[in-house]
Structure formats: C-alpha cells, structure tokens
Coordinates of C-alpha atoms and ligand atoms in Angstrom, one line a residue:
M1 CA -14.7 -7.7 -31.9
L2 CA -14.3 -4.5 -29.7
T3 CA -12.0 -2.9 -28.0
L4 CA -11.4 -0.7 -24.8
R5 CA -10.9 2.0 -27.0
D6 CA -14.2 1.9 -29.1
I7 CA -16.8 1.7 -26.4
L8 CA -14.4 4.7 -24.3
P9 CA -16.1 6.9 -25.4
H10 CA -19.6 5.5 -24.2
F11 CA -18.9 6.1 -21.0
S12 CA -17.2 9.6 -20.7
N13 CA -14.1 8.0 -21.4
R14 CA -13.6 6.8 -17.8
K15 CA -13.2 3.0 -16.7
S16 CA -14.0 3.3 -13.8
K17 CA -17.9 3.7 -15.7
V18 CA -16.9 1.0 -17.5
A19 CA -16.7 -1.7 -14.1
N20 CA -19.5 -0.1 -13.1
A21 CA -21.5 -0.7 -15.7
L22 CA -20.5 -4.7 -16.6
G23 CA -20.8 -4.7 -12.0
I24 CA -16.6 -5.4 -12.2
S25 CA -14.1 -4.4 -10.0
R26 CA -12.0 -1.3 -12.0
Q27 CA -9.3 -2.8 -10.8
A28 CA -10.4 -5.4 -13.7
V29 CA -10.4 -2.8 -16.0
S30 CA -7.3 -1.2 -15.3
K31 CA -6.1 -4.2 -17.1
W32 CA -7.4 -4.5 -19.9
D33 CA -4.8 -3.0 -22.7
L34 CA -6.9 -0.1 -24.8
D35 CA -6.0 -2.0 -28.0
D36 CA -7.2 -6.1 -26.2
A37 CA -10.4 -7.3 -27.6
I38 CA -13.4 -6.8 -24.8
P39 CA -13.3 -10.6 -23.0
E40 CA -16.8 -12.2 -25.1
K41 CA -19.0 -12.1 -21.6
H42 CA -18.1 -8.0 -20.8
E43 CA -18.6 -7.6 -24.5
L44 CA -22.2 -9.0 -25.0
R45 CA -23.5 -6.9 -22.1
I46 CA -21.9 -4.1 -23.5
R47 CA -23.6 -4.8 -27.2
H48 CA -26.8 -4.7 -25.2
E49 CA -26.2 -1.6 -23.3
L50 CA -24.9 0.0 -26.1
L51 CA -27.2 -1.5 -28.5
P52 CA -29.8 -3.5 -27.0
N53 CA -31.2 -4.6 -30.1
I54 CA -28.9 -6.3 -31.2
D55 CA -28.8 -10.1 -32.0
D56 CA -26.1 -12.4 -29.4
S57 CA -24.7 -14.0 -32.3
Q58 CA -23.8 -10.7 -34.6
V59 CA -20.1 -9.8 -34.8
I60 CA -20.1 -5.7 -34.5
T61 CA -17.0 -3.1 -35.2
A62 CA -16.5 -0.5 -33.7
A63 CA -18.3 2.1 -36.8
E64 CA -21.4 0.4 -35.4
L65 CA -21.8 2.0 -32.5
P66 CA -23.8 4.5 -32.0
A67 CA -22.6 8.2 -31.9
P68 CA -21.5 8.4 -27.8
R69 CA -24.3 10.7 -26.1
K70 CA -23.5 14.2 -24.2
T71 CA -23.8 14.0 -21.1
N72 CA -23.7 16.7 -18.2
E73 CA -22.4 15.1 -15.8
L74 CA -20.1 16.3 -13.6
L75 CA -16.9 13.8 -13.7
K76 CA -13.4 12.9 -12.0
S77 CA -10.1 14.1 -13.0
E78 CA -8.6 11.4 -16.5
K79 CA -5.5 11.9 -13.9
L80 CA -7.7 9.6 -11.6
D81 CA -9.4 7.3 -13.9
D82 CA -5.6 4.8 -12.6
V83 CA -5.7 5.2 -9.2
L84 CA -7.0 2.6 -7.2
Y85 CA -6.6 2.3 -4.0
E86 CA -8.9 -0.8 -2.7
I87 CA -8.0 -1.4 0.8
R88 CA -10.5 1.2 1.7
G89 CA -12.7 0.5 -2.0
P90 CA -15.2 -0.7 -2.7
V91 CA -15.9 -4.1 -0.5
L92 CA -15.3 -1.1 2.7
D93 CA -18.6 0.6 1.5
E94 CA -20.3 -2.3 2.1
A95 CA -19.4 -3.1 5.3
L96 CA -20.0 0.0 6.1
K97 CA -24.0 -0.5 4.7
L98 CA -24.1 -3.3 7.1
E99 CA -22.6 -1.5 10.4
E100 CA -25.1 1.0 9.4
E101 CA -27.7 -1.7 9.2
G102 CA -26.7 -3.0 12.4
Y103 CA -24.5 -5.9 12.3
R104 CA -20.8 -6.0 13.8
V105 CA -18.5 -6.3 10.8
T106 CA -15.1 -8.0 12.5
K107 CA -12.8 -5.7 10.3
L108 CA -8.8 -6.8 10.0
N109 CA -9.1 -4.2 6.9
V110 CA -6.1 -1.4 8.0
G111 CA -3.6 -1.3 9.8
N112 CA -4.5 0.7 12.7
P113 CA -3.4 -0.1 15.9
A114 CA -5.4 2.3 18.7
A115 CA -8.5 1.0 16.8
F116 CA -7.6 -2.9 18.4
D117 CA -6.9 -0.9 21.7
L118 CA -3.1 -0.6 20.8
H119 CA -2.3 2.9 22.2
A120 CA 0.7 5.2 22.5
P121 CA 2.4 5.4 25.7
E122 CA 0.7 8.1 27.9
E123 CA 4.0 10.0 28.4
I124 CA 4.1 11.5 24.8
I125 CA 0.1 11.8 24.2
Q126 CA 0.9 14.0 28.0
D127 CA 3.8 15.5 26.2
V128 CA 1.5 16.8 23.4
I129 CA -1.0 18.2 25.7
Y130 CA 1.6 19.9 27.4
N131 CA 2.8 22.1 24.4
L132 CA -0.6 21.8 22.4
N133 CA -0.6 25.6 23.0
S134 CA 2.8 26.8 20.5
A135 CA 0.6 24.6 18.2
E136 CA -1.2 27.0 16.4
G137 CA 0.3 28.7 14.2
Y138 CA 2.1 27.4 11.3
C139 CA 5.4 26.4 11.3
E140 CA 8.9 26.2 8.9
S141 CA 7.4 23.6 5.5
R142 CA 10.0 21.8 6.3
G143 CA 8.6 20.2 10.2
L144 CA 9.4 21.5 13.9
F145 CA 12.6 22.0 14.7
P146 CA 13.0 19.9 17.5
A147 CA 10.8 17.0 15.7
R148 CA 13.5 17.2 13.2
K149 CA 16.5 16.7 15.4
A150 CA 15.1 13.6 16.4
V151 CA 14.9 12.0 13.6
M152 CA 18.7 13.3 12.6
Q153 CA 19.3 12.2 16.0
E154 CA 18.5 8.4 15.0
C155 CA 19.4 8.4 11.9
Q156 CA 23.5 9.2 13.8
I157 CA 22.1 6.0 15.7
R158 CA 21.1 4.0 13.1
G159 CA 23.6 4.5 10.8
I160 CA 22.3 6.8 7.6
P161 CA 24.8 9.0 7.6
D162 CA 26.2 12.8 6.0
V163 CA 22.2 13.9 6.8
T164 CA 22.0 17.9 8.4
I165 CA 18.8 18.9 9.5
N166 CA 17.2 20.7 6.4
D167 CA 17.3 17.2 4.6
I168 CA 14.1 16.4 7.1
Y169 CA 10.9 16.9 6.0
M170 CA 7.3 16.2 8.1
G171 CA 4.6 15.6 6.4
N172 CA 1.3 14.9 7.3
G173 CA 1.8 10.9 7.6
V174 CA 4.0 9.0 4.9
S175 CA 1.2 9.4 2.7
E176 CA 1.4 12.2 2.0
L177 CA 5.1 12.2 1.2
I178 CA 5.0 9.7 -1.5
V179 CA 2.8 11.5 -3.4
M180 CA 4.6 14.8 -2.8
C181 CA 7.6 12.9 -3.6
M182 CA 6.1 11.2 -6.5
Q183 CA 4.9 14.4 -8.4
A184 CA 8.5 16.5 -7.6
L185 CA 10.1 13.1 -9.7
I186 CA 8.4 12.1 -12.4
N187 CA 7.6 12.9 -15.8
N188 CA 4.9 11.5 -17.5
G189 CA 5.5 7.5 -19.3
D190 CA 8.4 7.9 -15.9
E191 CA 8.7 4.3 -14.8
I192 CA 9.1 3.7 -11.4
L193 CA 9.9 -0.2 -9.8
I194 CA 7.5 -1.3 -7.2
P195 CA 7.7 -4.4 -5.8
A196 CA 4.4 -7.4 -5.4
P197 CA 3.0 -7.4 -3.5
D198 CA 3.2 -3.7 -2.4
Y199 CA 1.4 -1.1 -1.0
P200 CA -0.7 0.5 -2.8
L201 CA -0.2 4.1 -2.4
W202 CA 2.3 4.0 -3.8
T203 CA 1.6 2.2 -7.5
A204 CA -1.1 4.8 -6.8
A205 CA 1.2 7.6 -6.3
V206 CA 2.8 6.6 -9.4
R207 CA 0.2 7.4 -11.7
L208 CA -1.4 10.0 -9.8
A209 CA 1.7 11.6 -11.0
G210 CA 1.4 10.8 -14.9
G211 CA 3.8 7.9 -14.5
K212 CA 4.1 4.2 -15.0
P213 CA 4.7 1.6 -12.2
V214 CA 6.4 -1.5 -13.2
H215 CA 5.6 -4.5 -10.5
Y216 CA 8.7 -6.3 -9.7
L217 CA 8.3 -10.0 -7.7
C218 CA 8.8 -11.2 -4.6
D219 CA 9.4 -14.7 -4.0
E220 CA 6.9 -16.5 -2.0
E221 CA 9.4 -19.9 -1.5
N222 CA 12.5 -17.4 -0.7
G223 CA 10.5 -15.4 2.5
W224 CA 8.7 -13.0 0.1
Q225 CA 12.4 -11.3 -0.8
P226 CA 12.8 -9.4 -3.5
Y227 CA 13.3 -11.4 -7.0
L228 CA 16.8 -9.2 -8.2
E229 CA 16.6 -11.1 -11.5
D230 CA 12.9 -10.0 -12.2
I231 CA 14.5 -6.1 -11.0
K232 CA 16.9 -5.8 -13.5
R233 CA 14.5 -7.5 -16.0
K234 CA 12.2 -4.7 -15.8
I235 CA 14.5 -2.1 -15.8
S236 CA 14.5 0.6 -18.8
P237 CA 15.1 3.7 -20.2
R238 CA 12.7 5.1 -18.9
T239 CA 12.7 3.6 -14.6
R240 CA 13.5 6.7 -12.6
G241 CA 12.9 4.9 -9.2
L242 CA 13.0 1.9 -7.5
V243 CA 10.5 1.4 -4.0
V244 CA 12.0 -0.9 -1.1
I245 CA 9.0 -2.2 1.4
N246 CA 11.5 -2.8 4.2
P247 CA 9.9 -4.8 6.5
N248 CA 6.7 -5.1 3.9
N249 CA 3.5 -4.3 3.9
P250 CA 1.0 -7.5 3.3
T251 CA 4.0 -9.8 3.4
G252 CA 5.8 -9.5 6.4
A253 CA 9.0 -9.9 5.0
V254 CA 12.3 -8.5 6.5
Y255 CA 14.9 -8.1 3.5
E256 CA 18.7 -9.8 4.8
K257 CA 21.7 -7.4 4.0
D258 CA 22.5 -9.1 0.9
I259 CA 19.1 -8.7 -0.8
L260 CA 19.8 -5.2 -0.1
L261 CA 23.1 -4.9 -0.5
G262 CA 21.7 -6.7 -4.2
L263 CA 19.2 -3.7 -4.2
V264 CA 21.2 -1.0 -3.7
N265 CA 23.5 -1.7 -6.6
I266 CA 20.6 -2.3 -9.4
A267 CA 19.8 1.4 -8.2
K268 CA 23.6 2.4 -8.9
D269 CA 24.5 0.7 -12.4
N270 CA 21.2 2.7 -13.4
N271 CA 21.2 5.2 -11.6
L272 CA 17.6 5.2 -9.6
V273 CA 16.6 7.0 -6.8
L274 CA 16.1 4.5 -4.5
L275 CA 12.7 5.2 -2.4
A276 CA 12.6 3.1 0.8
D277 CA 9.4 3.1 2.8
E278 CA 10.7 1.4 6.8
I279 CA 7.5 2.6 8.4
Y280 CA 7.5 -0.7 10.6
D281 CA 11.1 -0.6 11.0
K282 CA 10.7 -0.9 14.9
I283 CA 7.9 -3.7 14.7
L284 CA 10.3 -6.3 14.2
Y285 CA 10.0 -10.2 15.6
D286 CA 12.3 -13.4 15.8
D287 CA 15.2 -13.0 15.5
A288 CA 14.9 -10.5 12.9
I289 CA 17.0 -7.5 11.9
H290 CA 16.5 -4.8 10.1
I291 CA 18.6 -2.3 8.5
P292 CA 18.4 1.1 7.3
M293 CA 18.9 1.1 2.9
A294 CA 19.8 4.4 3.5
S295 CA 22.4 3.5 5.8
L296 CA 24.1 1.0 3.0
T297 CA 25.2 3.4 0.1
D298 CA 26.4 7.1 0.4
D299 CA 26.5 7.3 -3.7
I300 CA 22.7 7.1 -4.4
L301 CA 20.1 9.7 -3.6
V302 CA 18.0 7.8 -1.1
I303 CA 14.8 9.3 0.5
T304 CA 13.8 7.0 3.7
F305 CA 9.9 7.0 4.4
N306 CA 9.1 6.8 8.3
G307 CA 6.8 7.7 10.9
L308 CA 4.6 7.4 14.3
S309 CA 1.2 5.6 12.5
K310 CA 2.6 1.9 13.1
S311 CA 5.9 1.6 16.1
Y312 CA 3.7 4.8 18.1
R313 CA 0.5 3.4 17.2
L314 CA -0.5 6.8 15.9
A315 CA -1.7 6.9 12.8
G316 CA -3.9 9.7 13.6
F317 CA -1.8 12.1 14.3
R318 CA -1.3 11.9 10.6
A319 CA 3.2 12.7 11.5
G320 CA 5.6 11.1 9.3
W321 CA 8.5 12.1 7.4
I322 CA 11.3 11.8 5.1
I323 CA 15.0 11.7 5.5
I324 CA 16.9 12.6 2.0
S325 CA 20.3 10.9 2.6
G326 CA 23.6 9.9 -0.6
A327 CA 23.5 12.1 -3.6
K328 CA 22.3 14.9 -2.8
H329 CA 24.9 16.6 -3.9
R330 CA 23.3 15.0 -8.2
A331 CA 19.8 15.5 -6.9
R332 CA 19.3 19.1 -6.0
D333 CA 17.0 19.9 -8.5
F334 CA 14.6 17.1 -7.5
I335 CA 15.1 18.2 -3.6
E336 CA 14.4 21.6 -4.8
G337 CA 11.1 19.9 -6.2
I338 CA 10.2 18.7 -3.1
H339 CA 10.7 22.0 -1.1
M340 CA 8.5 23.7 -3.3
L341 CA 5.5 20.7 -2.9
S342 CA 7.0 21.1 0.5
S343 CA 6.4 24.8 0.8
M344 CA 3.1 25.1 -1.5
R345 CA 1.2 22.8 1.7
L346 CA 3.0 25.4 3.8
C347 CA 3.4 22.6 6.7
A348 CA 2.1 19.7 7.9
N349 CA -0.3 19.2 10.9
V350 CA 1.6 20.9 13.4
P351 CA 0.2 19.1 16.7
G352 CA 0.9 16.0 15.3
Q353 CA 4.8 16.8 14.9
L354 CA 5.0 18.0 19.3
A355 CA 4.8 13.6 19.5
V356 CA 8.1 13.2 17.6
Q357 CA 11.0 14.0 20.0
T358 CA 9.3 12.3 22.7
A359 CA 8.9 9.3 20.9
L360 CA 11.9 9.2 19.6
G361 CA 13.9 9.0 22.3
G362 CA 14.2 6.8 24.9
Y363 CA 12.4 4.0 26.4
Q364 CA 11.5 2.5 23.0
S365 CA 7.5 1.1 23.8
I366 CA 6.8 -1.4 21.2
K367 CA 9.6 -3.5 21.9
D368 CA 7.0 -5.5 25.2
L369 CA 4.2 -6.0 22.1
I370 CA 7.0 -7.6 20.3
L371 CA 9.1 -9.5 22.1
P372 CA 8.4 -13.1 22.7
G373 CA 5.5 -13.2 25.0
G374 CA 4.1 -10.4 23.8
R375 CA 0.7 -9.0 22.5
L376 CA 1.9 -9.1 19.0
S377 CA 4.5 -11.5 18.8
E378 CA 1.5 -13.6 20.4
Q379 CA -1.3 -12.5 17.9
R380 CA 1.1 -13.3 15.0
D381 CA 1.8 -16.7 15.6
V382 CA -2.4 -16.9 16.4
A383 CA -3.1 -15.8 13.3
C384 CA -0.2 -17.9 11.3
D385 CA -0.4 -21.3 13.5
M386 CA -4.6 -21.1 12.8
L387 CA -4.5 -20.3 8.7
N388 CA -1.8 -23.2 8.2
D389 CA -4.3 -25.5 9.6
I390 CA -7.0 -24.1 7.0
P391 CA -6.4 -27.3 4.0
G392 CA -5.4 -25.6 1.0
V393 CA -4.1 -22.6 2.8
S394 CA -0.5 -21.2 3.6
C395 CA 1.1 -18.6 4.9
V396 CA 5.3 -17.5 4.9
K397 CA 5.2 -16.5 8.9
P398 CA 6.0 -12.2 9.3
R399 CA 8.8 -11.4 10.7
G400 CA 7.4 -8.0 10.8
A401 CA 4.7 -5.6 10.7
L402 CA 1.5 -6.4 11.6
Y403 CA 0.3 -8.7 7.9
V404 CA -0.2 -11.6 7.2
F405 CA -0.1 -12.3 3.6
P406 CA -1.8 -16.2 3.3
R407 CA -1.7 -18.4 0.3
L408 CA -4.7 -20.4 -1.5
D409 CA -4.3 -22.8 -3.3
P410 CA -5.5 -22.4 -6.7
K411 CA -5.8 -26.1 -7.3
I412 CA -8.1 -26.0 -4.3
Y413 CA -10.2 -22.6 -4.2
P414 CA -10.4 -21.8 -8.1
I415 CA -10.8 -18.6 -7.4
A416 CA -11.4 -16.7 -11.2
D417 CA -11.9 -13.1 -8.9
D418 CA -10.5 -13.0 -5.4
E419 CA -12.6 -9.3 -4.7
E420 CA -15.8 -11.5 -5.3
L421 CA -14.4 -13.8 -3.2
V422 CA -13.8 -11.3 0.1
L423 CA -17.2 -9.7 -0.9
E424 CA -18.7 -13.9 -0.3
L425 CA -17.3 -13.6 2.7
L426 CA -18.0 -10.0 4.3
K427 CA -21.7 -10.9 3.4
S428 CA -22.0 -14.2 4.7
K429 CA -19.2 -14.1 7.9
H430 CA -19.5 -10.2 8.8
L431 CA -15.9 -10.8 7.9
L432 CA -13.7 -7.9 6.3
L433 CA -10.2 -8.8 4.8
V434 CA -8.0 -7.1 1.8
Q435 CA -7.9 -8.9 -1.3
G436 CA -4.4 -10.1 -2.5
T437 CA -4.6 -8.5 -6.0
A438 CA -5.6 -4.9 -4.4
F439 CA -1.7 -5.2 -3.2
N440 CA -0.9 -5.2 -6.9
W441 CA -0.1 -9.5 -7.0
P442 CA -1.1 -10.6 -10.1
T443 CA -2.7 -13.6 -9.6
P444 CA -6.0 -14.0 -7.4
D445 CA -5.1 -16.6 -5.1
H446 CA -4.2 -14.4 -1.7
L447 CA -5.6 -12.7 1.3
R448 CA -4.5 -9.7 3.1
L449 CA -5.1 -10.0 7.9
V450 CA -4.5 -7.2 10.0
F451 CA -3.0 -9.3 13.1
L452 CA -4.5 -6.5 15.9
P453 CA -7.2 -8.1 17.3
R454 CA -6.7 -9.8 20.7
K455 CA -6.6 -13.4 20.6
E456 CA -9.4 -14.9 21.0
E457 CA -11.3 -12.0 18.1
L458 CA -8.8 -12.8 16.1
S459 CA -9.2 -17.0 15.9
K460 CA -12.9 -16.7 16.3
A461 CA -12.4 -14.7 13.0
I462 CA -10.2 -17.1 11.6
D463 CA -12.5 -20.3 12.1
K464 CA -15.3 -18.1 10.8
L465 CA -12.5 -17.6 7.7
G466 CA -12.4 -21.0 7.7
A467 CA -15.7 -22.2 7.7
F468 CA -16.5 -20.0 4.6
L469 CA -13.3 -21.8 2.7
K470 CA -14.9 -24.8 3.8
K471 CA -17.8 -24.6 2.0
Y472 CA -16.2 -22.8 -0.9
R473 CA -14.6 -26.1 -0.7
G474 CA -17.7 -28.1 -1.8
Ligands
LIG1 N1 3.6 2.7 3.3 C1 3.1 1.3 4.4 C2 4.0 0.4 4.0 C3 2.2 1.5 5.2 O1 1.7 0.6 5.4 C4 1.6 2.3 5.6 C5 0.2 2.6 5.8 O2 -0.3 1.6 6.9 C6 1.9 4.1 4.9 C7 2.9 3.9 4.5 C8 1.0 5.2 5.3 O3 1.4 5.5 6.5 P1 1.3 6.4 7.0 O4 0.0 6.6 8.4 O5 2.8 7.1 7.5 O6 0.2 7.9 6.4

C-alpha cells in the first residue's frame, strides 16, 4: 500500500505532477489525504512509473521505492500546488487547441457579457474617453475620489449604514480584492466557510493565503439556499470568515431575508468576518429582491464586494470595489492590513475607475435586459426549459446572475469523472461547459452553463448537449 505522502517526493512534491503522471485531474488528486492509500488502479500506474520491472501482484511499501530522482527543473511555488481554477483549466486549453485547428467552439464557460454582444451603455464609454487624459498617473491607493463617492452614495441608497469614503477601496476587479482580503485576513491553517457550489476563486484565494476552505452546502431542493445547520456544524475555533455569494454563481439563487439574517447571526455568534460577494446584485429576474448583507447588521465586520464586470458589462475594464462596514472599530488592525496591501500595488487601473461614477448614477440599463421580454430574462427561460426537457436533467430556475447549474440524475448518467464528461462533450460537439466539481460541488452530477448567447445560439448549444447526453444514456 502506498500513500500520497510516500510518492510525492518522486514527483518533486507536487500534486500537479502526480495528476499529470496519472492522466487525471488535479482536482481529483487534491482531494486525496496525504496518509490515505492511493486508489488501487492509480497505485498500479504509479508502481509501473517508479518500479518498471515489478510484478502487478507484488505488494509494495514505501521502503521499497527507489530514492527520488534529483531534478533541476524549475518548479512553481508549493503555495500554488493546492490552488485550482478549473473554469479556465485544462478543458479550456483543449478548446483553444481545437480553435487553433480551425474549429468553431461554442464557449458557455465564462460569464463575459461583451463576448456575447452585451455591451456597456455608450454614455459610460464616452465619459471614460472624455476623461482619459486625466488617467495617466497613479491615483490614491484606495482609488479615485469620484468613483468611491459614487459607491458611497449607493450605500446610502441601499441602506448600508455608516460608510465613509475611506471605507471604500477600488481594485482591479473583484478578483484582485478577494485575493487581497484573504491575504490580509488569514494565518496559516485559519478556516473560511465558503458555499458549495462556489465561485472557485474564493477557494483558491483562501488556499493561496495558507488557509483552509471549508465548504458548506447549499440546498438544491430549497432553491439552492444555504443550509444554515451545515454551516453551524462546520464552525471550529479556527474559523475566521463566512463567504456569502448572493446572487449566486453558479446556482443563480437569490437569498431570502430569513436566510441572510440566519447567516448574520451565525457570524455574530462566532465572531466571523462576513465576506459578501454581491457582484450580481442588479441581475435579478421575476420578483427577486436583493438585500445587501451589510444593510442587515452594524455589529459585525462586513466586506461587500462589487464591480462593473457583470451589471455594466465591463469585465475588461477590471473595475471592482470593496465596502468595509459594520464593526470597523474592532477590526482596525485587519483594515490596516488591507490598506497596506492596497498601497503595495500602488493603485487599481485608473481608466477603469473613470467608468464608475457614470455607471452607478442615472438610468440602470441592466433593467432592459432582465425584465420580462429582456434579452437575459428570455435566454434564462430558454436555457431552463430546454435543459428540463432533456431526460434525467433538471435545473432550478435562476432568480439572479447569468448561469444555470443543471443536475444530471446519477441513475441515468452514472458519471465517475465530470471533467472527463465535459472534455468528451467538447471533443464531440465543440461545446464548452464547466463541470460541477470545478465549483467545489462534492459529487460529479452537475454542469454549469452561461446563458449569455442569443436565444438561437443558446438553443443550438443545448440541442447539442441533449444529443450528446442521449448517446451517453445509451
Ligand atoms: N465574484 C463572482 C461571484 C464572480 O462570478 C466573478 C466573475 O465571474 C467575480 C467575483 C470576479 O469578478 P471581477 O471581474 O470583478 O474580477
């Protein structure tokens, strides 16, 4: 019997190299515990790799392995070994290869509105151009005053109390700010509660900072609302923060007020920082209402994450922000950490910040897309209806955001490896989706689709998925 601990030195102590040698996903290897036996079929391959002349039936122990070979290969840092971001992972590499060979791939893998002809209002672009000459230099590390003022005024309108201009930091998209806040908060071994399924950057950023992501379940049968009892069960003395993604990527859930209050109470009772990712707060369907987490409490620290990428279709501008609210007086040291990291990168992209004031003020053009008859609302309906029509596929109707996260009934689709399934779909139908486990969903029985393409293209793509699954059912 061999364990991961036994074989890692033979692979430069990198799980990624074990995965490559076995031809399996890094996600699969990252789930193995160091001291658990390696699954038999994989152990056999490892034995052949390390001891080519060994008999298959012979039992091998760590003592019988040869000394690890010395290598002068340049390796990435060990910090990165557990960090995964499969939305842009190996399957995308395969899609790019197909495109290089001249194939047209329908990419429903990334929520990038502009790539699907969903453009920002011209007024925003015109104002950025008008002001561009003033964007040559660095700005204050927190960000441009008018941009932060606009965010501050939005806090006033949305009922987030006691936010001053200095409680707002602009960043190169929410992504940079997630990584920055995790670096500022986490000591090695600290735990952060993250939803499953999640937007996987959260899990990656926690690992990169030396922390341990602990996933709490969201309940598909209850419209993907967070399962509060599961969160309570998973709190330990090392838990420092609770991530809430609302509206949610990948499920499209918009959380009810009683659930949000339940989350606030859990954070309060356990002295946790609430990390509220609300980047889809204006992309709501039907009668869904978004309640900002920070409007529900002033006695715990809340960091709200938002930006221009989705509601304003400006993902390429890399413009996002955080709002620090609530118990700031008890978090001075942590806030100093955020300030230090924000100063170290000097400032966020200044041209991108020029868009914030115009975007947040005045008419909110996203409404035209999400109301009944609007492009996003109609595309959501098409995606859901067509998916639900495929035998064994069911999907909870999203009430917000840009994604559907359908379930493939395991009795009809006994999927062992969902990354493999997505790869097969890509190769046979030139359609790129993302497997559910890439969102830290524990079982290989979900897929995520972006419903950004126009109805005709979306229908064609889902028809292709249906045809592929029909073959899979046999
Ligand atoms: N948070 C969530 C939930 C997202 O879905 C995304 C992007 O898809 C981000 C953050 C990153 O956004 P940004 O473009 O501002 O970095």
